[in-house]
Short mmCIF file of C-alpha atoms and ligand atoms in Angstrom, two decimals:
data_model
loop_
_atom_site.label_atom_id
_atom_site.label_comp_id
_atom_site.label_asym_id
_atom_site.label_seq_id
_atom_site.Cartn_x
_atom_site.Cartn_y
_atom_site.Cartn_z
CA MET A 281 0.00 0.00 0.00
CA GLY A 282 1.29 3.46 -0.86
CA THR A 283 2.06 5.75 2.02
CA GLY A 284 0.20 8.98 2.51
CA THR A 285 -2.65 7.95 0.22
CA VAL A 286 -5.99 9.39 1.23
CA PRO A 287 -8.67 7.15 -0.24
CA THR A 288 -12.17 8.47 -0.46
CA ARG A 289 -15.04 6.07 0.04
CA ALA A 290 -17.33 5.79 -2.92
CA THR A 291 -20.57 7.68 -2.64
CA ARG A 292 -23.71 6.97 -4.56
CA ILE A 293 -24.78 9.72 -6.92
CA SER A 294 -27.98 10.14 -8.83
CA THR A 295 -28.64 8.23 -12.01
CA THR A 296 -28.60 10.58 -14.96
CA TYR A 297 -29.11 10.21 -18.67
CA MET A 298 -26.23 11.21 -20.81
CA ALA A 299 -25.35 12.44 -24.25
CA ALA A 300 -22.91 9.61 -24.90
CA PHE A 301 -25.80 7.22 -24.50
CA GLN A 302 -27.49 8.47 -27.66
CA TYR A 303 -25.92 6.05 -30.17
CA PHE A 304 -26.52 3.12 -27.99
CA LYS A 305 -30.07 4.19 -27.26
CA GLN A 306 -30.94 4.46 -30.95
CA ASN A 307 -29.99 0.82 -31.42
CA ILE A 308 -31.79 -0.21 -28.26
CA HIS A 309 -34.96 1.63 -29.32
CA LYS A 310 -34.94 0.03 -32.78
CA SER A 311 -34.45 -3.40 -31.23
CA ALA A 312 -37.08 -2.82 -28.58
CA ARG A 313 -39.62 -2.18 -31.36
CA LEU A 314 -38.47 -5.29 -33.15
CA ILE A 315 -39.10 -7.54 -30.14
CA GLY A 316 -42.22 -5.68 -28.97
CA LEU A 317 -40.92 -4.39 -25.63
CA THR A 318 -43.27 -2.20 -23.64
CA ASP A 319 -42.22 1.33 -22.70
CA ALA A 320 -41.96 0.25 -19.06
CA GLU A 321 -39.64 -2.64 -19.94
CA LEU A 322 -37.47 -0.40 -22.08
CA GLU A 323 -37.33 2.23 -19.35
CA ALA A 324 -36.34 -0.38 -16.76
CA PHE A 325 -33.57 -1.69 -18.99
CA GLN A 326 -32.08 1.74 -19.70
CA LYS A 327 -31.61 2.76 -16.09
CA PRO A 328 -28.17 1.89 -14.68
CA ASP A 329 -28.42 0.02 -11.37
CA ARG A 330 -25.79 2.15 -9.66
CA ILE A 331 -23.47 5.03 -10.46
CA LEU A 332 -20.57 5.32 -8.05
CA HIS A 333 -18.21 8.27 -7.83
CA ALA A 334 -15.12 8.90 -5.73
CA ASP A 335 -12.30 11.44 -5.76
CA LEU A 336 -8.99 9.60 -5.56
CA THR A 337 -6.11 11.43 -3.91
CA ILE A 338 -2.60 10.05 -4.41
CA PRO A 339 0.85 11.17 -3.29
CA LEU A 340 3.05 12.54 -6.09
CA ASP A 341 6.71 11.61 -6.55
CA GLU A 342 7.73 15.25 -6.32
CA GLY A 343 5.82 15.77 -3.09
CA GLY A 344 2.26 16.93 -2.53
CA THR A 345 -0.83 15.15 -3.74
CA ALA A 346 -3.19 15.12 -6.70
CA THR A 347 -6.87 14.24 -6.82
CA PHE A 348 -8.67 12.55 -9.71
CA PRO A 349 -12.40 11.89 -10.19
CA ALA A 350 -13.17 8.17 -10.49
CA TYR A 351 -16.30 6.30 -11.51
CA ARG A 352 -17.76 2.82 -11.45
CA VAL A 353 -21.10 2.33 -13.15
CA GLN A 354 -22.92 -0.94 -12.54
CA PHE A 355 -25.46 -1.09 -15.31
CA ASN A 356 -27.29 -4.38 -14.96
CA ASN A 357 -26.61 -7.68 -13.17
CA ALA A 358 -29.77 -9.61 -14.06
CA ARG A 359 -27.72 -12.18 -16.05
CA GLY A 360 -24.78 -12.42 -13.62
CA PRO A 361 -22.17 -10.33 -11.81
CA TYR A 362 -21.33 -6.92 -13.24
CA LYS A 363 -18.37 -7.03 -15.64
CA GLY A 364 -16.39 -4.30 -17.37
CA GLY A 365 -13.02 -2.62 -17.73
CA ILE A 366 -11.51 0.37 -15.96
CA ARG A 367 -9.98 3.12 -18.10
CA PHE A 368 -7.45 5.74 -17.07
CA HIS A 369 -8.20 8.53 -19.55
CA PRO A 370 -8.67 12.32 -19.37
CA GLY A 371 -12.08 12.01 -21.09
CA ALA A 372 -13.52 9.54 -18.58
CA ASP A 373 -16.63 10.99 -16.98
CA GLU A 374 -19.95 9.77 -15.69
CA ASP A 375 -21.65 9.93 -19.10
CA GLU A 376 -18.97 8.04 -20.96
CA VAL A 377 -18.54 5.38 -18.29
CA SER A 378 -22.31 4.92 -18.02
CA ALA A 379 -22.72 4.48 -21.77
CA LEU A 380 -19.87 1.98 -21.87
CA SER A 381 -21.37 0.03 -18.96
CA ALA A 382 -24.59 -0.42 -20.91
CA ILE A 383 -22.69 -1.61 -23.96
CA MET A 384 -20.92 -4.19 -21.79
CA ALA A 385 -24.28 -5.59 -20.63
CA VAL A 386 -25.33 -5.96 -24.26
CA LYS A 387 -21.99 -7.47 -25.31
CA CYS A 388 -22.04 -10.12 -22.57
CA ALA A 389 -25.60 -11.04 -23.53
CA VAL A 390 -24.74 -11.22 -27.27
CA VAL A 391 -22.04 -13.83 -26.63
CA GLY A 392 -24.11 -15.56 -23.97
CA ILE A 393 -21.66 -15.27 -21.08
CA PRO A 394 -23.28 -15.09 -17.62
CA PHE A 395 -22.26 -11.55 -16.74
CA GLY A 396 -24.00 -8.22 -16.54
CA GLY A 397 -22.47 -4.91 -17.55
CA ALA A 398 -20.30 -2.38 -15.76
CA LYS A 399 -17.51 0.06 -16.53
CA GLY A 400 -15.01 2.11 -14.58
CA GLY A 401 -12.90 5.13 -15.28
CA VAL A 402 -10.54 7.65 -13.76
CA ALA A 403 -10.28 11.10 -15.34
CA VAL A 404 -6.49 11.27 -15.56
CA ASP A 405 -3.79 11.61 -18.20
CA PRO A 406 -1.67 8.58 -17.33
CA LYS A 407 1.16 9.88 -19.53
CA LYS A 408 1.70 12.62 -16.94
CA LEU A 409 2.14 10.13 -14.07
CA SER A 410 5.07 7.88 -13.16
CA GLN A 411 4.48 4.15 -12.91
CA LYS A 412 4.58 4.45 -9.13
CA GLU A 413 1.87 7.12 -9.22
CA ILE A 414 -0.25 5.02 -11.61
CA PHE A 415 -0.02 2.06 -9.23
CA GLU A 416 -0.99 4.36 -6.33
CA LEU A 417 -4.04 5.41 -8.35
CA ALA A 418 -4.93 1.76 -9.04
CA ARG A 419 -4.78 0.96 -5.33
CA ALA A 420 -6.78 4.07 -4.44
CA TYR A 421 -9.46 3.04 -6.96
CA VAL A 422 -9.83 -0.36 -5.33
CA ARG A 423 -9.91 1.11 -1.83
CA ALA A 424 -12.67 3.50 -2.87
CA PHE A 425 -14.87 0.90 -4.56
CA SER A 426 -13.85 -2.35 -2.82
CA GLU A 427 -17.18 -3.00 -1.17
CA TRP A 428 -18.85 -2.94 -4.59
CA LEU A 429 -16.32 -5.29 -6.23
CA GLY A 430 -15.75 -9.06 -5.99
CA PRO A 431 -15.90 -12.28 -8.05
CA ASP A 432 -19.62 -12.62 -7.43
CA ILE A 433 -20.36 -8.90 -7.48
CA ASP A 434 -18.45 -6.88 -10.06
CA ILE A 435 -15.34 -7.97 -11.96
CA PRO A 436 -13.13 -5.26 -13.54
CA ALA A 437 -10.62 -5.72 -16.38
CA PRO A 438 -8.17 -3.57 -18.37
CA ASP A 439 -9.44 -0.88 -20.74
CA MET A 440 -7.87 2.24 -22.28
CA TYR A 441 -4.45 2.86 -20.71
CA THR A 442 -4.82 0.20 -18.07
CA THR A 443 -2.71 -2.94 -18.27
CA PRO A 444 -2.31 -6.45 -16.83
CA GLU A 445 0.27 -4.97 -14.42
CA ILE A 446 -2.33 -2.48 -13.16
CA MET A 447 -4.84 -5.35 -12.73
CA ALA A 448 -2.22 -7.19 -10.64
CA VAL A 449 -1.82 -4.22 -8.30
CA MET A 450 -5.61 -3.84 -8.05
CA LEU A 451 -5.96 -7.53 -7.15
CA ASP A 452 -3.21 -7.16 -4.56
CA GLU A 453 -4.98 -4.21 -2.94
CA TYR A 454 -8.35 -5.98 -3.00
CA GLU A 455 -6.94 -9.15 -1.41
CA ARG A 456 -5.21 -7.02 1.24
CA ILE A 457 -8.59 -5.50 2.12
CA VAL A 458 -10.59 -8.75 2.19
CA GLY A 459 -7.74 -10.80 3.68
CA LYS A 460 -7.89 -13.74 1.31
CA SER A 461 -6.92 -14.87 -2.18
CA LEU A 462 -9.66 -14.05 -4.70
CA PRO A 463 -8.05 -13.93 -8.16
CA ALA A 464 -11.46 -14.12 -9.88
CA MET A 465 -12.28 -10.58 -8.69
CA ILE A 466 -10.47 -9.11 -11.71
CA THR A 467 -9.51 -10.35 -15.18
CA GLY A 468 -6.82 -9.44 -17.68
CA LYS A 469 -4.18 -10.26 -15.07
CA PRO A 470 -0.61 -11.32 -15.87
CA LEU A 471 -0.26 -15.10 -16.38
CA SER A 472 1.88 -15.35 -13.23
CA ILE A 473 -1.10 -14.54 -10.97
CA GLY A 474 -3.93 -16.30 -12.74
CA GLY A 475 -4.32 -14.53 -16.06
CA SER A 476 -5.51 -16.66 -18.96
CA ALA A 477 -3.49 -17.90 -21.88
CA GLY A 478 -4.92 -16.43 -25.06
CA ARG A 479 -6.20 -13.19 -23.48
CA ASP A 480 -3.60 -11.14 -25.40
CA THR A 481 -5.02 -12.07 -28.79
CA ALA A 482 -8.63 -12.79 -27.76
CA THR A 483 -10.31 -9.75 -29.32
CA ALA A 484 -8.87 -10.28 -32.78
CA ASP A 485 -9.16 -14.08 -32.53
CA GLY A 486 -12.86 -13.70 -31.70
CA ALA A 487 -13.46 -11.20 -34.49
CA ILE A 488 -11.79 -13.39 -37.07
CA ALA A 489 -13.75 -16.42 -35.84
CA VAL A 490 -16.98 -14.52 -36.53
CA LEU A 491 -15.73 -13.34 -39.93
CA SER A 492 -14.76 -16.92 -40.86
CA ALA A 493 -18.23 -18.14 -39.88
CA LEU A 494 -19.80 -15.47 -42.08
CA LEU A 495 -17.57 -16.30 -45.07
CA LEU A 496 -18.29 -20.00 -44.67
CA GLU A 497 -22.03 -19.41 -44.47
CA ARG A 498 -21.94 -17.30 -47.62
CA SER A 499 -19.57 -19.67 -49.44
CA ILE A 500 -17.05 -16.87 -49.94
CA ASP A 501 -13.61 -18.21 -50.81
CA ALA A 502 -11.09 -16.38 -48.59
CA SER A 503 -8.33 -16.74 -51.16
CA HIS A 504 -10.32 -14.63 -53.63
CA ILE A 505 -10.87 -11.61 -51.41
CA SER A 506 -8.89 -8.73 -49.91
CA ALA A 507 -8.95 -6.74 -46.68
CA ALA A 508 -7.88 -3.34 -45.37
CA VAL A 509 -7.09 -2.96 -41.66
CA GLN A 510 -7.22 0.36 -39.82
CA GLY A 511 -5.04 0.20 -36.72
CA ALA A 512 -1.92 -1.86 -36.12
CA GLY A 513 -2.09 -2.03 -32.34
CA ASN A 514 -3.04 -4.92 -30.10
CA ALA A 515 -6.23 -5.84 -31.99
CA GLY A 516 -5.48 -4.64 -35.55
CA ALA A 517 -2.06 -6.29 -35.81
CA GLN A 518 -3.36 -9.70 -34.74
CA ALA A 519 -6.40 -9.35 -37.04
CA ALA A 520 -4.10 -8.57 -40.00
CA ARG A 521 -1.95 -11.61 -39.18
CA LEU A 522 -4.98 -13.89 -39.00
CA LEU A 523 -6.47 -12.52 -42.23
CA GLN A 524 -3.24 -13.40 -44.00
CA THR A 525 -3.25 -16.85 -42.39
CA MET A 526 -6.72 -17.34 -43.91
CA ALA A 527 -5.21 -16.48 -47.33
CA ILE A 528 -7.06 -13.17 -47.48
CA LYS A 529 -4.92 -10.54 -49.22
CA VAL A 530 -4.27 -7.64 -46.83
CA ILE A 531 -3.92 -4.77 -49.29
CA ALA A 532 -3.81 -1.89 -46.77
CA LEU A 533 -2.71 -1.51 -43.17
CA ALA A 534 -2.83 1.82 -41.36
CA ASP A 535 -1.61 3.27 -38.10
CA SER A 536 -1.99 6.84 -36.83
CA LYS A 537 0.86 8.00 -39.10
CA GLY A 538 -0.53 6.72 -42.40
CA THR A 539 -1.57 3.82 -44.61
CA LEU A 540 0.74 1.29 -46.25
CA MET A 541 -0.81 -0.26 -49.36
CA LYS A 542 0.05 -3.02 -51.82
CA GLU A 543 -2.45 -4.23 -54.38
CA THR A 544 -1.01 -7.73 -54.53
CA GLY A 545 -1.06 -8.03 -50.75
CA LEU A 546 1.29 -6.95 -47.97
CA ASP A 547 3.63 -9.32 -46.18
CA VAL A 548 1.89 -8.67 -42.85
CA ALA A 549 4.50 -10.36 -40.66
CA ALA A 550 7.30 -8.33 -42.24
CA VAL A 551 5.35 -5.06 -41.97
CA LEU A 552 4.57 -5.67 -38.30
CA ALA A 553 8.17 -6.63 -37.57
CA THR A 554 9.30 -3.31 -39.10
CA LYS A 555 6.66 -1.41 -37.15
CA GLU A 556 7.79 -3.08 -33.93
CA PHE A 557 11.28 -1.79 -34.57
CA SER A 558 10.60 1.65 -36.09
CA GLY A 559 7.21 2.57 -34.67
CA SER A 560 5.16 2.82 -37.90
CA VAL A 561 3.90 0.61 -40.72
CA LEU A 562 5.03 3.39 -43.10
CA ASP A 563 8.65 2.31 -42.65
CA ALA A 564 7.91 -1.09 -44.18
CA VAL A 565 8.23 0.18 -47.75
CA SER A 566 9.15 -2.53 -50.27
CA ASP A 567 8.53 -3.37 -53.93
CA GLY A 568 4.99 -2.48 -54.96
CA THR A 569 3.99 -0.66 -51.77
CA ARG A 570 2.42 2.81 -51.74
CA LEU A 571 2.03 5.27 -48.92
CA ALA A 572 -1.08 7.33 -48.24
CA ASP A 573 -2.53 9.30 -45.38
CA ALA A 574 -4.12 7.50 -42.44
CA SER A 575 -7.70 7.98 -43.66
CA ALA A 576 -6.99 6.34 -47.06
CA VAL A 577 -7.41 2.89 -45.54
CA ILE A 578 -11.14 3.54 -45.04
CA THR A 579 -11.82 3.94 -48.75
CA THR A 580 -9.37 1.36 -50.10
CA ALA A 581 -10.83 -0.98 -52.73
CA ALA A 582 -10.79 -3.99 -50.41
CA ASP A 583 -13.66 -6.46 -49.97
CA ILE A 584 -13.39 -6.33 -46.17
CA PHE A 585 -12.70 -3.25 -44.08
CA VAL A 586 -11.57 -3.86 -40.50
CA PRO A 587 -11.70 -0.72 -38.35
CA ALA A 588 -9.49 -1.48 -35.32
CA ALA A 589 -8.45 1.98 -34.17
CA LEU A 590 -10.93 4.69 -33.25
CA GLU A 591 -14.63 5.42 -33.09
CA GLU A 592 -16.56 7.42 -35.73
CA GLN A 593 -14.35 6.59 -38.69
CA ILE A 594 -17.08 6.14 -41.30
CA THR A 595 -19.25 9.25 -41.32
CA LYS A 596 -21.42 11.28 -43.71
CA ALA A 597 -18.23 12.82 -45.08
CA ASN A 598 -16.56 9.65 -46.42
CA ILE A 599 -19.43 7.21 -46.61
CA ALA A 600 -19.99 7.35 -50.35
CA ALA A 601 -16.36 6.44 -50.97
CA VAL A 602 -16.42 3.25 -48.88
CA LYS A 603 -15.91 0.27 -51.19
CA ALA A 604 -15.89 -2.71 -48.85
CA SER A 605 -18.84 -5.09 -48.87
CA ILE A 606 -18.10 -6.45 -45.37
CA ILE A 607 -17.11 -4.36 -42.34
CA LEU A 608 -15.75 -6.10 -39.27
CA GLU A 609 -16.06 -3.66 -36.35
CA ILE A 610 -13.21 -4.47 -34.00
CA ALA A 611 -13.13 -0.85 -32.78
CA ASN A 612 -16.08 0.33 -30.71
CA GLY A 613 -18.51 2.51 -32.67
CA PRO A 614 -16.48 3.05 -35.85
CA LEU A 615 -19.63 3.95 -37.83
CA THR A 616 -21.93 6.88 -37.11
CA PRO A 617 -25.66 6.00 -37.14
CA GLU A 618 -26.10 7.76 -40.54
CA ALA A 619 -23.23 5.73 -41.97
CA ASP A 620 -24.70 2.56 -40.53
CA GLU A 621 -28.07 3.16 -42.16
CA TYR A 622 -26.58 4.20 -45.49
CA LEU A 623 -24.33 1.14 -45.67
CA ALA A 624 -27.17 -1.20 -44.68
CA ALA A 625 -29.29 0.26 -47.51
CA ARG A 626 -26.39 -0.35 -49.89
CA GLY A 627 -26.23 -4.01 -48.80
CA VAL A 628 -22.91 -3.75 -47.00
CA VAL A 629 -22.70 -6.39 -44.26
CA VAL A 630 -21.57 -4.88 -40.97
CA ILE A 631 -20.46 -7.29 -38.24
CA PRO A 632 -21.30 -5.10 -35.24
CA ASP A 633 -18.83 -4.23 -32.48
CA VAL A 634 -20.96 -5.86 -29.76
CA LEU A 635 -20.40 -9.18 -31.51
CA ALA A 636 -17.13 -8.66 -33.41
CA ASN A 637 -15.03 -7.48 -30.47
CA ALA A 638 -16.61 -9.62 -27.74
CA GLY A 639 -13.73 -12.13 -27.83
CA GLY A 640 -11.90 -10.15 -25.13
CA VAL A 641 -14.70 -10.35 -22.60
CA THR A 642 -15.32 -13.98 -23.52
CA VAL A 643 -11.76 -14.92 -22.61
CA SER A 644 -12.14 -12.77 -19.48
CA TYR A 645 -15.01 -15.09 -18.58
CA PHE A 646 -12.72 -18.08 -19.23
CA GLU A 647 -10.12 -16.47 -16.93
CA TRP A 648 -12.76 -16.04 -14.20
CA MET A 649 -13.81 -19.70 -14.62
CA GLN A 650 -10.22 -20.95 -14.43
CA ASN A 651 -9.59 -18.89 -11.27
CA ARG A 652 -12.74 -20.19 -9.62
CA MET A 653 -11.99 -23.82 -10.50
CA GLY A 654 -8.26 -23.57 -9.75
CA GLU A 655 -7.43 -24.61 -13.30
CA ARG A 656 -5.00 -23.42 -15.98
CA TRP A 657 -6.14 -23.95 -19.54
CA SER A 658 -3.69 -24.13 -22.45
CA ARG A 659 -3.73 -21.47 -25.18
CA THR A 660 -5.06 -24.09 -27.59
CA ASN A 661 -7.89 -24.98 -25.23
CA VAL A 662 -8.80 -21.30 -24.74
CA LYS A 663 -8.71 -20.63 -28.49
CA THR A 664 -10.89 -23.65 -29.24
CA LYS A 665 -13.45 -22.62 -26.62
CA LEU A 666 -13.39 -19.01 -27.88
CA GLN A 667 -13.91 -20.12 -31.46
CA GLY A 668 -16.90 -22.22 -30.38
CA ALA A 669 -18.44 -19.40 -28.35
CA MET A 670 -18.01 -16.82 -31.13
CA CYS A 671 -19.37 -19.12 -33.83
CA ASP A 672 -22.40 -19.99 -31.68
CA ALA A 673 -23.03 -16.29 -31.06
CA TYR A 674 -22.69 -15.52 -34.76
CA ARG A 675 -25.12 -18.32 -35.66
CA GLU A 676 -27.72 -17.01 -33.25
CA VAL A 677 -27.38 -13.42 -34.49
CA ALA A 678 -27.27 -14.36 -38.18
CA ASP A 679 -30.33 -16.63 -37.87
CA PHE A 680 -32.31 -13.89 -36.12
CA ALA A 681 -31.24 -11.35 -38.75
CA ALA A 682 -32.29 -13.69 -41.57
CA ASP A 683 -35.61 -14.59 -39.94
CA ARG A 684 -36.57 -11.00 -39.24
CA GLY A 685 -34.96 -9.37 -42.28
CA VAL A 686 -32.83 -7.01 -40.18
CA THR A 687 -29.14 -6.13 -39.97
CA LEU A 688 -26.71 -8.10 -37.82
CA ARG A 689 -26.49 -5.08 -35.50
CA GLN A 690 -30.25 -4.92 -34.99
CA ALA A 691 -30.33 -8.69 -34.48
CA ALA A 692 -27.49 -8.61 -31.94
CA TYR A 693 -29.15 -5.83 -29.94
CA ALA A 694 -32.58 -7.46 -30.13
CA LEU A 695 -31.24 -10.80 -28.91
CA ALA A 696 -29.26 -9.18 -26.11
CA LEU A 697 -32.22 -7.13 -25.03
CA THR A 698 -34.46 -10.21 -25.05
CA LYS A 699 -32.02 -12.12 -22.83
CA ILE A 700 -31.57 -9.26 -20.36
CA ILE A 701 -35.29 -8.48 -20.12
CA GLU A 702 -36.09 -12.19 -19.63
CA ALA A 703 -33.58 -12.32 -16.77
CA MET A 704 -35.02 -9.13 -15.22
CA LYS A 705 -38.54 -10.55 -15.47
CA ALA A 706 -37.47 -13.90 -13.99
CA ARG A 707 -36.13 -11.98 -10.99
CA GLY A 708 -39.33 -9.98 -10.70
CA ARG A 709 -37.55 -6.70 -11.39
CA ILE A 710 -40.04 -5.77 -14.06
P1 NAD B 893 -4.11 0.08 -29.57
O1 NAD B 893 -3.93 1.36 -28.84
O2 NAD B 893 -3.23 -1.08 -29.24
O3 NAD B 893 -3.95 0.35 -31.14
C1 NAD B 893 -4.60 1.37 -31.81
C2 NAD B 893 -3.99 1.47 -33.20
O4 NAD B 893 -4.74 2.42 -33.94
C3 NAD B 893 -2.54 1.94 -33.22
O5 NAD B 893 -1.83 1.19 -34.17
C4 NAD B 893 -2.65 3.39 -33.70
O6 NAD B 893 -1.49 3.84 -34.38
C5 NAD B 893 -3.84 3.28 -34.64
N1 NAD B 893 -4.49 4.53 -34.97
C6 NAD B 893 -4.76 5.58 -34.16
N2 NAD B 893 -5.33 6.56 -34.86
C7 NAD B 893 -5.45 6.13 -36.14
C8 NAD B 893 -5.97 6.69 -37.33
N3 NAD B 893 -6.50 7.89 -37.36
N4 NAD B 893 -5.90 5.96 -38.47
C9 NAD B 893 -5.38 4.73 -38.46
N5 NAD B 893 -4.87 4.13 -37.36
C10 NAD B 893 -4.91 4.83 -36.21
O7 NAD B 893 -5.65 -0.30 -29.39
P2 NAD B 893 -6.32 -1.74 -29.51
O8 NAD B 893 -6.29 -2.38 -28.18
O9 NAD B 893 -5.77 -2.45 -30.69
O10 NAD B 893 -7.84 -1.33 -29.76
C11 NAD B 893 -8.26 -0.81 -31.01
C12 NAD B 893 -9.76 -0.62 -31.01
O11 NAD B 893 -10.41 -1.83 -30.69
C13 NAD B 893 -10.28 0.39 -29.99
O12 NAD B 893 -11.41 1.04 -30.53
C14 NAD B 893 -10.70 -0.47 -28.83
O13 NAD B 893 -11.71 0.16 -28.06
C15 NAD B 893 -11.26 -1.66 -29.57
N6 NAD B 893 -11.24 -2.84 -28.73
C16 NAD B 893 -10.07 -3.40 -28.34
C17 NAD B 893 -10.11 -4.50 -27.50
C18 NAD B 893 -8.82 -5.15 -27.07
O14 NAD B 893 -8.90 -6.17 -26.37
N7 NAD B 893 -7.66 -4.67 -27.46
C19 NAD B 893 -11.33 -5.04 -27.08
C20 NAD B 893 -12.52 -4.45 -27.53
C21 NAD B 893 -12.46 -3.35 -28.36
#
C-alpha cells in the first residue's frame, strides 16, 4: 500500500441520462420495437443500477498530492455479476462510463456469457504520471470501490491505458482488504497470478472467428478476397496476421501516421516486424507498396474493411467512398448511425462491435472460470473454446437477422435485449 494515500469512500450519486448514450439508445430503441418491448420494460432496462463516484487522492513523486475523479457504473446484473473494464483517460466521466457500462451488458448477452455490464474510469492523463503514481491510483481506486467489487459482485478488467500490471496491483490491494486470495475478482491479469493464456489475442481471434463463420455461411472463398485494416495495435495487428493466415490478401494496413498499401497483398508479418522496430507501418516500404494518409485505408478498394483503431471513422463525409462489402467492427462505434443506415441500404454487411469485439470479454469469462476452478487452460484450449463461443453467437445473431430481415447489429441488440429483459422478469424486477 502506498504511504500517505488518502482514499475516499465511494458515494452513490444520482442516475442521470447522458449524451454519450445516444448512439446506444438508438440501437436499443430500434431493437425494442423489433421484439415488442413495452415502454416500461425499455425504461427499466435503460436505467443503470448504480453510479458510483469517488475522488482519488494520491501522493506525487515530487511531493504533494493530486486528486482525480473516479467512476464505477454498474449497469445491470440480471444475467450475472457486473463485468467491465476500468480506463485511465482524461475524457472519462460519468456519461462516458455509463454508456460503456450499458454496452458491456449488451456485449455479454450477445455472446451468452453469464455476466452483466459495468464500466469504470478515472479522469487522468496517465502519460503525466510515473508508474509508481499510476499504481498508487490503481490501489486508491480499489480502496474507494472495494465493497462494490468481488468475483460474485463486479469484476473489472483492463481498458484504455490500463494494463495487466495495473490489474495485478488492483488484485493485490483488493486481497489485502478482504484478507484472502480471490483472483477471480479481476480479469486481464498477468499469467503469473492467474491470467488466462490467449487473453492477449482474444479480441482479434474472436473477431476473425466470426468473420470466418460469415464467409463459410456465404460460401465466400477467402483466397479470392482482400482486406484493409485500420489500426496496427493490439487488436489490428493480430487481425491482420490472421487474415493473412486465412489467405485473405491484406492490401492496406494503417496506423496513426498513415496507410501502407500493396495491391497484390502486404507481407503482414514483415510489416509488423518493421513497425515493432521503427514505430510505424510506413517504414515497411518494399517493392509495390504505396504510402497514403491514415484515412486512405477507409476507402481502399478492399472487400473487407476492419476498423481497429478509433470510433466514428465512417461518417457522412466519407461514406460514399467506402468500397468494402463487409465491415468487421473491432473498434467500438467506428460507424456513425447515418453511416450505418446508409451502408445497410447499400447491402454492406456490418459485423457489429458488440459481436465482433466480444472475444476479449469472452476470454475474461474463461479467466474467471479458471480462477474459480483452480485450473489453468492451455492457449489451444482457450482458443478452441473461444472459437466455439463466437461461432455460436454468430449463428444465433445471423439466424435472427435472416428470420426477421434485419441487420446483424439490430439482431445482436434485439437478442441481447431479449435475454436481459427475460432475466429481469425472472427476478421480478419488471
Ligand atoms: P491500440 O492502442 O493497441 O492500437 C490502436 C492502433 O490504432 C494503433 O496502431 C494506432 O497507431 C492506430 N491509430 C490511431 N489513430 C489512427 C488513425 N487515425 N488511423 C489509423 N490508425 C490509427 O488499441 P487496440 O487495443 O488495438 O484497440 C483498437 C480498437 O479496438 C479500440 O477502438 C478499442 O476500443 C477496440 N477494442 C479493443 C479490444 C482489445 O482487447 N484490445 C477489445 C474491444 C475493443
